[in-house]
């Protein structure tokens, strides 16, 4: 796996594609005729950095400059003389985005730029299944190859700090361990296909409001413990080849050229050897871009030659203002990614699009990511043998989402909406009546018709929630509240009054539910489930699939309960251009636990059609820590999967710490009655906090409770563990 190449200089295997063969042929003709043998940089048997150095030595100054900035919206220039093709970048992260014109955001109008639309990132995170993350990444990598892309812009791992952030749907939730683990799996899968992933947006891009300018102030410990670990995991264990800087500023400097984030932490402390690219139009200054760790400038709103890292950089290099060694480092990083992803080698995989396997992965991510939040008296699964009429109500039953949300939108090969999926699964014996119920600008007549449909049906399936309209789950703006739009609260009340057998299915991210939650027997959170979403949902509703998703973020009862809200506008959305993360470490469940606020649904929560029992907890000491061992039994009547979660709770910490934090998890599939003994190993780092004074992670001696269970608020197993000495850990 190429992830292992990150910090090593290994020999790369031979690969071929038609495209790279063409380039290889050109390069071989041009270069080999002069040297009479394969040049080192084209020789796949040579170590990576030997090839990089050889190629670097052949480039002119102008060619080097051409590699550190864009020459269209999503490409950098080719160097035909040496057989270097144009590099193609693409969004990301839910599939391969449709092509836009070379110099515009408008679609290129191609007919061959469809791709498989995977569920949104937050749905992938809800699976708590890193192997599925790998499969999704791998499928996207295959589609990227088929579409001729080299660098895929994803995954996004910004922490969910406020429910209002317009891009929460793209990210992986509120917990650094869960986000990092899921993203690392995805990256390993994608990069196994000889494309580079680009993790984004580094860092602290936790709101869309004023995203291009907002300055984030956060203290060092919080930065290290909450906002950076997911990136660190993706860099170190995921081996990601590219990192995208964020739009916002951090401590007064834009993140795309933030010396501390890029030079000191990412490249210095973490030893990142890949390339840092800007977000599109995220660069603001040549000097900072040159000196502060940026390697590739994308999307600036100027002519390509006038990009900060184009002519202005060239002029500075020529006049001696900037050192040549700095340019060589940037170019080396770009070439390292190019060569490591086998762009110049014979048998790079050619990829595949929209295969049955990709469709299955899209469906499985949705099936495992849909979360069952409520299920009174076994309201679900629905039994088709006893149902004659289903009223399917709500705009989201027919609304397509895959193309929405802005840069993460996908031109899907097809999209099975909930209506399609339910009608197909219900078959001809059951009468499905659809009623829209609500819509932007809709009127009372819409609601009246829906209520009448509800009254006439055996069961109602309500499909509501949010969508990708600007101001909801969409890039470029935040929500202004957490309410269900378009009068849905009232509509659900009216529907449940007409027919109490109402199953609510919400798409989108979290909303307030207090107005109706008590009245409905069952609730599913379906996020944005991708192009197979309707099928996945139907399979969950009718019991072909036993739900196993768990919330990757707390669902608060109301916006006023949330941490960023509690400290007023200076903590969110910011005052005078600065937002101060006053809640500190208390993000997500860490906040609700510390403040004793009952969430609507806690982090890690999700029901199943079966039940699980946790027993026989034992701690087994290891060389570098301890392993939690316990039995998990499926005590119910159907097969199902459970996510066992392990939290560490310091008993008397010497510094303020969150009550408890997720430090390990494992998802297991169990047949009815089956028991499995699970082990979750913890190293000393699982006990550590970041000490800004010592500039290091410190595992403090003392007692820790280890708690295991099925959500952050349901932890039936607990045992005490003693760390006997205080140590610094990596
Ligand atoms: C987004 C990035 C995206 C880029 C290119 C930006 O607006 O923030 O996530 O990769 O556009 O589309």
XYZ file of C-alpha atoms and ligand atoms in Angstrom:
742
model
C 0.000 0.000 0.000
C 1.418 3.347 -0.964
C 0.555 4.816 2.362
C 3.695 3.179 3.626
C 5.755 5.175 1.152
C 5.128 8.438 2.935
C 8.277 8.630 4.920
C 10.344 6.093 3.113
C 12.164 5.954 -0.126
C 11.069 2.650 -1.536
C 11.111 1.067 -4.907
C 7.794 1.413 -6.691
C 6.242 -1.460 -8.607
C 5.680 -1.294 -12.377
C 2.225 -0.381 -13.625
C 0.710 0.541 -17.023
C -2.203 2.449 -18.512
C -2.828 3.565 -22.036
C -2.431 7.186 -20.997
C 0.776 6.758 -19.097
C 2.106 4.566 -21.893
C 1.542 7.430 -24.300
C 3.417 9.802 -22.047
C 6.051 7.238 -21.350
C 6.500 6.738 -25.064
C 6.891 10.476 -25.660
C 9.244 10.880 -22.779
C 11.209 7.821 -23.694
C 11.621 9.047 -27.249
C 12.616 12.505 -26.234
C 14.783 11.691 -23.284
C 16.108 8.261 -24.033
C 17.295 9.314 -27.461
C 19.664 11.670 -25.718
C 20.700 9.250 -22.987
C 20.244 5.969 -24.841
C 18.682 4.389 -21.750
C 15.609 4.909 -19.529
C 16.055 8.049 -17.504
C 16.089 7.485 -13.788
C 12.829 9.348 -13.156
C 10.991 7.039 -15.543
C 12.464 3.901 -14.071
C 9.904 2.328 -11.711
C 12.566 0.169 -10.117
C 14.329 3.240 -8.721
C 13.520 4.563 -5.242
C 10.931 7.335 -5.109
C 13.193 10.171 -4.030
C 15.916 9.178 -6.489
C 13.377 9.541 -9.279
C 12.137 12.829 -7.857
C 15.643 14.279 -7.653
C 16.446 13.154 -11.158
C 13.329 14.776 -12.560
C 13.821 17.945 -10.537
C 17.312 18.276 -11.992
C 15.921 18.291 -15.522
C 13.394 21.090 -15.004
C 13.889 24.695 -16.043
C 12.897 27.475 -13.677
C 9.772 28.184 -15.714
C 8.787 24.526 -15.653
C 9.229 24.389 -11.906
C 7.006 27.418 -11.470
C 4.384 25.797 -13.697
C 4.115 22.928 -11.226
C 3.211 25.069 -8.220
C 0.120 26.782 -9.562
C -2.961 25.951 -11.618
C -3.347 26.401 -15.358
C -7.114 25.940 -15.299
C -9.763 25.487 -12.603
C -8.654 21.929 -11.801
C -5.344 21.277 -13.589
C -1.683 22.122 -13.564
C 0.372 22.401 -16.728
C 1.888 19.477 -18.606
C 5.589 19.401 -19.451
C 5.503 17.455 -22.705
C 9.269 17.697 -23.242
C 9.703 15.359 -20.274
C 6.522 13.357 -20.705
C 4.786 14.935 -17.712
C 1.043 14.997 -18.299
C -1.333 17.633 -17.039
C -2.378 16.838 -13.497
C -6.129 16.637 -12.973
C -7.661 17.426 -9.626
C -11.305 16.815 -8.763
C -13.799 17.117 -5.926
C -14.501 15.032 -3.746
C -15.339 13.679 -1.308
C -18.567 11.808 -2.180
C -17.512 10.677 -5.638
C -15.930 12.259 -8.705
C -17.530 15.625 -9.394
C -18.859 16.628 -12.799
C -16.359 18.520 -14.944
C -16.497 22.293 -15.016
C -15.186 24.493 -17.805
C -11.474 25.266 -17.783
C -11.921 28.799 -16.476
C -15.380 28.788 -14.967
C -17.446 27.031 -12.324
C -20.116 26.323 -14.911
C -20.478 22.684 -15.887
C -18.431 21.732 -18.932
C -21.495 20.042 -20.407
C -19.722 16.723 -20.838
C -21.719 13.548 -21.243
C -19.091 11.273 -19.727
C -18.708 12.885 -16.319
C -21.262 10.963 -14.294
C -20.102 9.000 -11.285
C -21.327 6.911 -8.408
C -22.746 9.211 -5.733
C -21.790 7.887 -2.335
C -23.677 8.937 0.803
C -22.491 12.158 2.440
C -19.487 12.059 4.769
C -21.579 12.250 7.919
C -23.424 9.105 6.812
C -20.132 7.310 6.242
C -19.040 8.384 9.728
C -22.283 6.970 11.150
C -21.297 3.504 9.963
C -18.365 3.482 12.404
C -16.925 0.974 9.973
C -13.433 1.912 8.735
C -13.392 -1.100 6.392
C -16.411 0.338 4.647
C -14.546 3.651 4.541
C -11.736 1.798 2.775
C -14.187 0.264 0.293
C -15.769 3.628 -0.440
C -12.367 5.247 -0.933
C -11.291 2.400 -3.182
C -14.416 2.687 -5.342
C -13.973 6.453 -5.642
C -10.312 5.887 -6.497
C -11.334 3.513 -9.277
C -13.838 6.021 -10.625
C -11.276 8.808 -10.408
C -8.851 6.763 -12.481
C -11.499 6.026 -15.073
C -12.314 9.731 -15.246
C -8.617 10.546 -15.660
C -8.158 12.284 -12.307
C -4.944 12.283 -10.301
C -5.775 14.013 -7.035
C -9.149 13.696 -5.335
C -10.182 16.523 -3.017
C -11.358 14.702 0.065
C -12.041 13.552 2.694
C -13.099 16.531 4.818
C -12.396 16.125 8.508
C -13.308 19.438 10.108
C -14.844 18.848 13.502
C -18.541 19.567 13.978
C -18.314 22.461 16.440
C -21.752 23.952 15.889
C -24.770 22.221 14.340
C -25.180 25.307 12.161
C -22.072 24.859 9.993
C -23.239 24.513 6.391
C -20.715 21.789 5.588
C -21.293 19.459 8.542
C -22.885 17.012 6.131
C -19.582 16.617 4.278
C -17.502 16.058 7.406
C -17.242 13.152 9.805
C -18.780 14.395 13.028
C -17.660 15.800 16.348
C -15.068 13.345 17.563
C -11.392 13.427 16.552
C -10.832 9.686 16.935
C -13.887 8.658 14.929
C -13.230 11.256 12.194
C -9.570 10.355 11.878
C -10.156 6.612 11.831
C -12.900 6.778 9.222
C -10.950 9.209 7.051
C -7.742 7.192 7.228
C -9.615 4.104 6.016
C -11.097 6.080 3.136
C -7.701 7.510 2.150
C -5.966 4.144 2.194
C -8.687 2.779 -0.071
C -8.563 5.696 -2.497
C -4.778 5.787 -2.676
C -4.613 2.031 -3.322
C -5.810 3.002 -6.815
C -2.828 5.229 -7.601
C -4.586 8.480 -7.054
C -3.716 10.910 -4.280
C -6.303 11.919 -1.715
C -6.318 15.462 -0.405
C -7.577 15.816 3.157
C -9.265 19.151 3.851
C -9.600 21.861 5.156
C -6.505 22.300 7.287
C -7.499 23.596 9.769
C -10.274 25.050 11.941
C -12.714 25.526 9.073
C -15.639 24.905 11.399
C -18.096 27.398 9.956
C -19.019 28.697 6.534
C -20.063 32.115 7.776
C -17.303 34.519 6.648
C -15.242 31.484 5.793
C -12.791 33.342 3.593
C -11.765 35.789 6.244
C -12.851 34.735 9.729
C -9.950 34.562 12.161
C -10.072 31.638 14.577
C -8.616 32.007 18.037
C -8.277 28.734 19.877
C -5.861 27.786 22.585
C -2.997 25.453 21.932
C -4.284 22.530 23.931
C -7.678 22.633 22.254
C -6.051 22.893 18.839
C -4.001 19.790 19.556
C -6.669 17.712 21.301
C -9.767 18.511 19.252
C -9.068 20.125 15.887
C -5.826 18.539 14.673
C -5.916 14.836 15.615
C -8.090 13.715 12.685
C -5.659 15.390 10.255
C -2.743 13.839 12.120
C -4.246 10.358 11.794
C -4.895 10.836 8.087
C -1.321 12.029 7.557
C 0.404 9.385 9.643
C -1.721 6.258 9.530
C -3.649 7.140 6.348
C -0.491 8.203 4.505
C -2.407 10.891 2.642
C -0.446 12.508 -0.183
C -2.051 15.954 -0.175
C -3.486 18.418 2.324
C -5.705 21.380 1.442
C -5.376 24.565 3.457
C -8.542 26.120 4.853
C -10.067 29.443 3.812
C -10.161 30.931 7.297
C -7.389 32.509 9.293
C -5.809 31.053 12.399
C -4.174 33.459 14.832
C -4.259 36.210 12.252
C -2.755 34.335 9.306
C -4.660 32.612 6.496
C -4.487 28.846 6.804
C -3.331 28.326 3.196
C -0.115 30.062 4.154
C -0.037 29.650 7.884
C 3.523 29.151 9.000
C 2.656 27.474 12.286
C 0.109 25.030 10.884
C 1.962 24.125 7.691
C 5.673 24.448 8.408
C 5.885 23.870 12.126
C 3.196 21.270 12.723
C 2.334 19.502 9.458
C 5.732 19.348 7.803
C 7.903 19.727 10.882
C 6.364 17.788 13.739
C 4.355 15.332 11.653
C 6.969 14.845 8.941
C 4.452 15.245 6.085
C 6.270 14.708 2.780
C 3.386 15.241 0.358
C 2.059 18.523 -1.034
C -0.016 21.289 0.506
C -2.462 22.920 -1.871
C -4.613 25.949 -1.313
C -8.351 25.958 -1.263
C -9.708 27.681 -4.364
C -8.977 31.381 -3.864
C -7.527 30.741 -0.440
C -4.200 32.456 -1.200
C -3.780 36.132 -0.387
C -0.100 36.975 -0.368
C 2.948 35.930 -2.354
C 5.515 36.212 0.412
C 3.467 34.139 2.838
C 2.570 31.615 0.153
C 6.244 31.244 -0.733
C 7.603 30.981 2.771
C 4.845 29.497 4.890
C 4.460 26.020 3.476
C 2.135 26.197 0.453
C 3.186 23.973 -2.472
C 0.378 24.388 -4.987
C -1.885 27.374 -5.556
C -5.374 26.681 -6.919
C -8.384 28.749 -7.838
C -7.102 32.291 -7.393
C -9.341 34.811 -9.069
C -6.691 36.083 -11.513
C -5.061 35.076 -14.769
C -3.031 31.941 -14.177
C 0.286 33.676 -14.849
C -0.604 36.269 -12.250
C -1.259 33.759 -9.468
C 0.728 34.547 -6.337
C 2.943 31.529 -6.994
C 3.329 32.296 -10.727
C 4.984 35.467 -12.081
C 5.156 37.302 -8.747
C 7.054 34.315 -7.325
C 9.244 34.011 -10.412
C 10.203 37.665 -10.183
C 11.109 37.290 -6.528
C 13.208 34.219 -7.270
C 15.021 35.962 -10.083
C 15.806 38.992 -7.966
C 16.990 36.854 -5.069
C 14.162 37.806 -2.692
C 13.161 34.146 -2.381
C 15.610 31.237 -2.208
C 15.637 28.669 -5.025
C 15.791 25.924 -2.423
C 12.282 26.881 -1.322
C 10.962 26.375 -4.845
C 12.810 23.079 -5.152
C 11.144 21.848 -1.980
C 7.694 22.718 -3.345
C 8.421 21.094 -6.681
C 9.897 18.025 -5.024
C 6.682 17.576 -3.047
C 4.565 17.904 -6.174
C 6.759 15.445 -8.050
C 6.802 13.033 -5.128
C 3.013 12.787 -5.257
C 3.064 12.434 -9.037
C 5.630 9.658 -9.011
C 4.283 7.886 -5.932
C 0.876 7.666 -7.565
C 2.551 6.069 -10.614
C 1.533 8.778 -13.057
C 4.722 8.158 -15.036
C 4.692 4.381 -14.797
C 3.576 1.751 -17.248
C 0.696 -0.028 -15.564
C -1.299 2.487 -13.537
C -4.814 1.054 -13.005
C -7.265 2.266 -15.611
C -10.160 2.264 -13.177
C -13.854 1.560 -13.564
C -17.112 3.493 -13.316
C -20.535 2.690 -11.952
C -19.867 -1.007 -11.509
C -22.264 -3.242 -9.616
C -19.619 -3.364 -6.885
C -19.576 0.434 -6.574
C -23.362 0.557 -6.419
C -23.298 -2.062 -3.692
C -20.785 -0.050 -1.683
C -22.928 3.069 -2.036
C -25.927 1.093 -0.788
C -24.031 -0.546 2.071
C -22.675 2.755 3.357
C -26.229 4.072 3.411
C -27.582 0.918 5.068
C -24.940 1.008 7.768
C -25.056 4.787 8.138
C -28.813 5.234 8.612
C -29.433 5.575 12.347
C -32.495 4.221 14.148
C -33.140 6.819 16.838
C -36.473 5.683 18.213
C -38.483 2.480 17.886
C -41.307 2.155 20.385
C -43.124 -1.157 20.535
C -41.223 -2.468 17.535
C -42.911 -0.011 15.186
C -40.116 -0.925 12.790
C -39.456 -2.953 10.778
C -42.692 -2.702 8.865
C -44.361 -5.991 8.060
C -45.525 -5.970 4.468
C -47.817 -8.937 5.089
C -50.094 -6.822 7.267
C -49.960 -3.473 5.491
C -52.344 -2.576 2.707
C -51.794 1.174 2.328
C -48.752 3.308 3.024
C -48.966 7.087 2.936
C -45.575 8.404 1.972
C -45.457 12.082 2.877
C -42.856 14.761 2.485
C -40.827 16.568 -0.142
C -37.713 14.525 0.615
C -39.479 11.392 -0.618
C -38.875 12.582 -4.168
C -36.143 15.150 -3.799
C -32.752 14.295 -5.268
C -29.770 15.372 -3.181
C -26.680 13.906 -4.812
C -26.012 16.899 -7.039
C -26.430 19.414 -4.234
C -24.353 21.013 -1.514
C -21.925 22.719 -3.918
C -18.394 21.370 -4.437
C -19.192 17.936 -3.004
C -22.181 17.439 -5.301
C -22.092 14.541 -7.749
C -23.691 14.136 -11.169
C -24.981 10.698 -10.306
C -25.534 7.919 -12.813
C -28.943 7.620 -11.214
C -30.454 8.332 -7.828
C -33.028 6.105 -6.204
C -35.168 8.429 -4.117
C -37.160 7.121 -1.136
C -40.385 6.938 -3.162
C -38.734 4.746 -5.810
C -37.056 2.579 -3.214
C -40.177 2.082 -1.104
C -42.537 1.440 -4.021
C -40.146 -1.094 -5.510
C -39.654 -2.906 -2.203
C -43.314 -2.776 -1.159
C -44.381 -4.500 -4.375
C -47.739 -4.506 -6.059
C -49.709 -5.897 -3.113
C -49.315 -2.664 -1.179
C -50.818 0.636 -2.193
C -48.338 3.502 -1.731
C -49.913 6.964 -1.813
C -47.523 9.864 -2.139
C -48.322 13.330 -0.848
C -45.782 16.131 -0.892
C -46.965 17.693 2.389
C -44.580 20.632 2.420
C -42.333 22.600 0.123
C -40.646 25.979 0.149
C -43.444 28.483 -0.383
C -46.046 25.705 -0.033
C -49.543 26.350 1.284
C -52.039 24.864 3.740
C -53.694 22.855 0.964
C -50.517 20.782 0.616
C -50.622 19.935 4.299
C -54.365 19.199 4.181
C -53.904 16.705 1.373
C -51.091 15.018 3.294
C -53.199 14.737 6.423
C -56.030 13.190 4.420
C -53.586 10.674 2.944
C -52.292 9.880 6.416
C -55.802 9.272 7.717
C -56.545 6.808 4.933
C -53.381 4.729 5.381
C -52.373 1.833 7.633
C -49.009 3.438 8.162
C -47.378 6.766 7.344
C -43.766 7.157 6.346
C -42.836 10.799 6.659
C -39.773 11.856 4.655
C -38.632 15.299 5.733
C -35.667 17.134 7.175
C -33.284 19.464 5.398
C -31.907 19.652 1.879
C -28.953 21.227 0.101
C -30.549 24.630 -0.491
C -28.296 27.574 0.395
C -28.703 28.234 4.078
C -29.280 24.562 4.986
C -26.719 21.820 4.317
C -24.721 23.690 1.729
C -21.282 25.146 1.289
C -20.815 28.895 1.593
C -23.324 29.692 4.347
C -24.436 28.433 7.748
C -27.903 27.741 9.014
C -29.337 30.438 11.235
C -31.275 28.032 13.439
C -31.757 24.320 14.022
C -35.433 24.193 13.138
C -37.119 22.039 10.572
C -37.982 24.347 7.646
C -41.231 24.805 5.718
C -43.597 24.283 8.634
C -42.625 20.647 9.079
C -42.981 20.672 12.886
C -46.659 21.539 12.568
C -47.160 19.173 9.660
C -45.725 16.218 11.598
C -48.009 17.081 14.515
C -51.031 17.129 12.217
C -50.037 13.865 10.570
C -49.457 12.021 13.837
C -52.797 13.295 15.110
C -54.443 11.836 11.994
C -52.470 8.603 12.121
C -50.332 7.747 15.152
C -48.636 4.960 13.224
C -46.227 7.460 11.669
C -42.602 6.614 10.981
C -40.480 9.734 10.642
C -37.416 9.631 8.422
C -35.237 12.721 8.390
C -32.652 13.531 5.766
C -29.958 16.144 6.269
C -28.122 17.042 9.441
C -29.474 17.519 12.961
C -32.615 19.509 13.750
C -34.716 20.275 16.815
C -37.403 17.616 17.285
C -39.100 18.568 20.551
C -42.335 19.649 18.826
C -43.292 16.130 17.771
C -40.788 13.504 18.954
C -43.017 12.216 21.770
C -45.839 11.632 19.304
C -43.996 9.409 16.853
C -43.229 5.776 17.542
C -40.204 5.524 15.263
C -37.524 7.811 13.880
C -34.740 7.184 11.392
C -31.922 9.580 10.589
C -31.025 8.992 6.939
C -28.579 11.915 6.307
C -27.925 12.217 2.547
C -27.776 8.543 1.634
C -26.380 8.785 -1.909
C -27.651 7.377 -5.183
C -28.670 4.036 -3.677
C -30.296 5.800 -0.724
C -33.921 4.908 -1.557
C -33.071 1.224 -1.786
C -31.074 1.316 1.427
C -33.854 3.087 3.278
C -36.493 0.627 2.048
C -34.346 -2.287 3.135
C -34.057 -0.790 6.615
C -37.766 0.087 6.855
C -38.908 -3.387 5.834
C -36.320 -5.288 7.844
C -34.042 -6.689 5.128
C -31.311 -4.723 6.847
C -30.975 -4.359 10.573
C -29.851 -0.777 11.271
C -26.443 -0.418 12.853
C -25.565 3.268 12.405
C -24.532 5.302 15.441
C -24.545 9.071 15.709
C -21.143 10.621 14.960
C -22.350 13.800 16.645
C -24.630 14.654 19.543
C -28.165 15.683 18.622
C -28.933 18.494 21.082
C -32.499 19.260 22.093
C -32.132 22.859 21.037
C -29.587 25.229 19.660
C -29.291 27.039 22.982
C -27.907 23.852 24.545
C -24.895 23.790 22.246
C -21.387 24.762 23.339
C -20.548 27.366 20.688
C -23.878 29.070 21.371
C -23.328 29.310 25.124
C -20.605 31.936 24.906
C -22.424 34.429 22.712
C -21.583 35.855 19.301
C -17.845 36.131 19.951
C -17.766 32.321 20.163
C -20.045 31.939 17.150
C -20.355 33.315 14.499
C -17.653 35.779 15.541
C -17.409 39.485 16.186
C -15.335 41.920 14.144
C -13.967 39.110 12.035
C -12.757 36.906 14.868
C -14.327 33.820 16.401
C -13.002 32.614 19.743
C -13.480 28.969 20.652
C -14.398 29.784 24.243
C -15.840 26.345 24.996
C -12.304 25.020 24.735
C -12.096 21.250 24.876
C -15.800 20.906 25.531
C -16.917 20.199 21.977
C -19.783 17.814 21.244
C -20.443 15.170 23.887
C -17.591 16.557 25.984
C -19.776 19.652 26.546
C -23.068 17.910 27.320
C -21.285 15.545 29.734
C -19.450 18.345 31.533
C -22.510 20.573 31.816
C -24.949 17.798 32.560
C -27.180 18.743 29.656
C -29.439 15.961 28.427
C -29.064 15.718 24.668
C -31.937 14.661 22.465
C -29.764 11.757 21.336
C -26.223 11.266 22.585
C -23.036 10.776 20.613
C -22.574 7.135 19.646
C -26.278 6.356 19.973
C -28.242 4.187 17.570
C -30.783 1.392 18.009
C -31.069 -1.975 16.339
C -33.877 -4.453 15.657
C -32.028 -6.733 18.038
C -30.470 -6.230 21.464
C -26.930 -6.643 22.745
C -25.451 -7.503 26.115
C -22.014 -6.507 27.315
C -20.443 -8.784 29.958
C -17.176 -10.164 31.385
C -15.094 -7.012 31.344
C -11.405 -7.554 31.912
C -8.326 -5.394 31.541
C -5.236 -7.134 30.221
C -1.943 -5.237 30.652
C 0.249 -4.933 27.554
C 3.788 -3.682 26.948
C 2.564 -0.165 26.103
C -0.773 0.085 27.900
C -3.773 -2.110 28.368
C -6.301 -4.089 26.384
C -9.987 -3.915 27.210
C -11.540 -7.340 26.799
C -15.245 -8.113 27.045
C -17.990 -10.303 25.687
C -20.657 -8.958 23.392
C -23.758 -11.038 22.815
C -26.626 -10.606 20.396
C -29.495 -11.299 22.780
C -32.324 -10.661 20.346
C -34.078 -12.541 17.574
C -32.303 -11.241 14.453
C -28.754 -10.880 13.227
C -27.275 -7.428 13.653
C -24.216 -5.307 14.147
C -23.182 -3.365 17.199
C -20.536 -0.690 17.631
C -18.817 -1.310 20.943
C -17.335 1.945 22.191
C -14.569 2.390 24.737
C -14.285 5.649 26.682
C -11.494 6.704 29.039
C -12.384 8.764 32.092
C -9.596 10.197 34.249
C -10.612 9.956 37.922
C -8.676 12.863 39.417
C -6.818 14.601 36.627
C -4.142 17.112 37.514
C -5.366 19.392 34.701
C -8.966 20.060 33.638
C -10.114 17.354 31.253
C -13.331 16.298 29.557
C -15.279 13.834 31.683
C -14.566 11.013 29.267
C -13.403 10.585 25.702
C -13.794 7.975 23.011
C -10.530 6.054 22.702
C -11.492 2.947 20.767
C -14.384 1.216 19.012
C -15.174 -1.896 17.111
C -18.114 -2.854 14.947
C -19.144 -6.505 14.988
C -21.834 -8.532 13.259
C -23.483 -11.160 15.416
C -26.054 -13.839 14.639
C -28.950 -14.224 17.072
C -27.568 -15.633 20.317
C -23.953 -15.359 19.200
C -21.352 -14.136 21.681
C -17.963 -12.790 20.688
C -15.049 -11.825 22.909
C -13.764 -8.442 21.755
C -10.477 -6.773 22.495
C -9.751 -3.076 22.130
C -6.116 -2.230 22.812
C -5.129 1.125 24.283
C -1.632 2.540 24.236
C -0.455 5.154 26.708
C -1.452 7.877 24.272
C -5.110 7.035 24.954
C -4.610 8.503 28.433
C -2.663 11.572 27.397
C -3.543 15.248 27.260
C -1.535 17.868 25.400
C 0.683 20.029 27.548
C 1.511 23.346 25.839
C 4.233 23.940 28.462
C 6.005 20.709 27.704
C 5.068 20.949 24.008
C 4.167 17.296 24.275
C 1.424 14.806 25.038
C 1.537 13.689 28.656
C 0.038 10.508 30.098
C -0.442 11.371 33.705
C -0.137 8.782 36.432
C -3.292 7.987 38.367
C -6.594 6.176 38.140
C -8.686 5.988 35.008
C -12.075 4.457 34.487
C -12.449 2.475 31.296
C -16.071 2.336 30.190
C -17.560 0.211 27.441
C -20.988 0.178 25.858
C -23.212 1.052 22.929
C -23.223 4.855 23.203
C -21.493 7.657 25.089
C -24.390 7.585 27.563
C -24.934 3.836 27.817
C -21.798 2.275 29.209
C -22.652 -0.855 31.198
C -19.069 -2.061 31.635
C -16.548 -0.228 33.723
C -13.197 -1.049 35.283
C -10.412 0.932 36.837
C -6.948 1.187 35.408
C -3.893 2.686 37.090
C -1.120 4.429 35.231
C 1.806 4.106 37.589
C 4.029 6.836 36.181
C 3.717 10.071 34.279
C 5.316 9.972 30.846
C 5.454 11.996 27.673
C 3.994 10.128 24.731
C 4.028 10.656 20.965
C -14.114 24.175 -1.375
C -13.216 22.962 -1.467
C -13.236 22.421 -2.865
C -12.806 23.510 -3.819
C -12.767 23.088 -5.264
C -13.814 25.195 -2.452
O -14.789 26.158 -2.492
O -13.967 24.772 -0.107
O -13.614 21.987 -0.551
O -12.394 21.304 -2.951
O -13.711 24.589 -3.717
O -14.042 22.890 -5.738
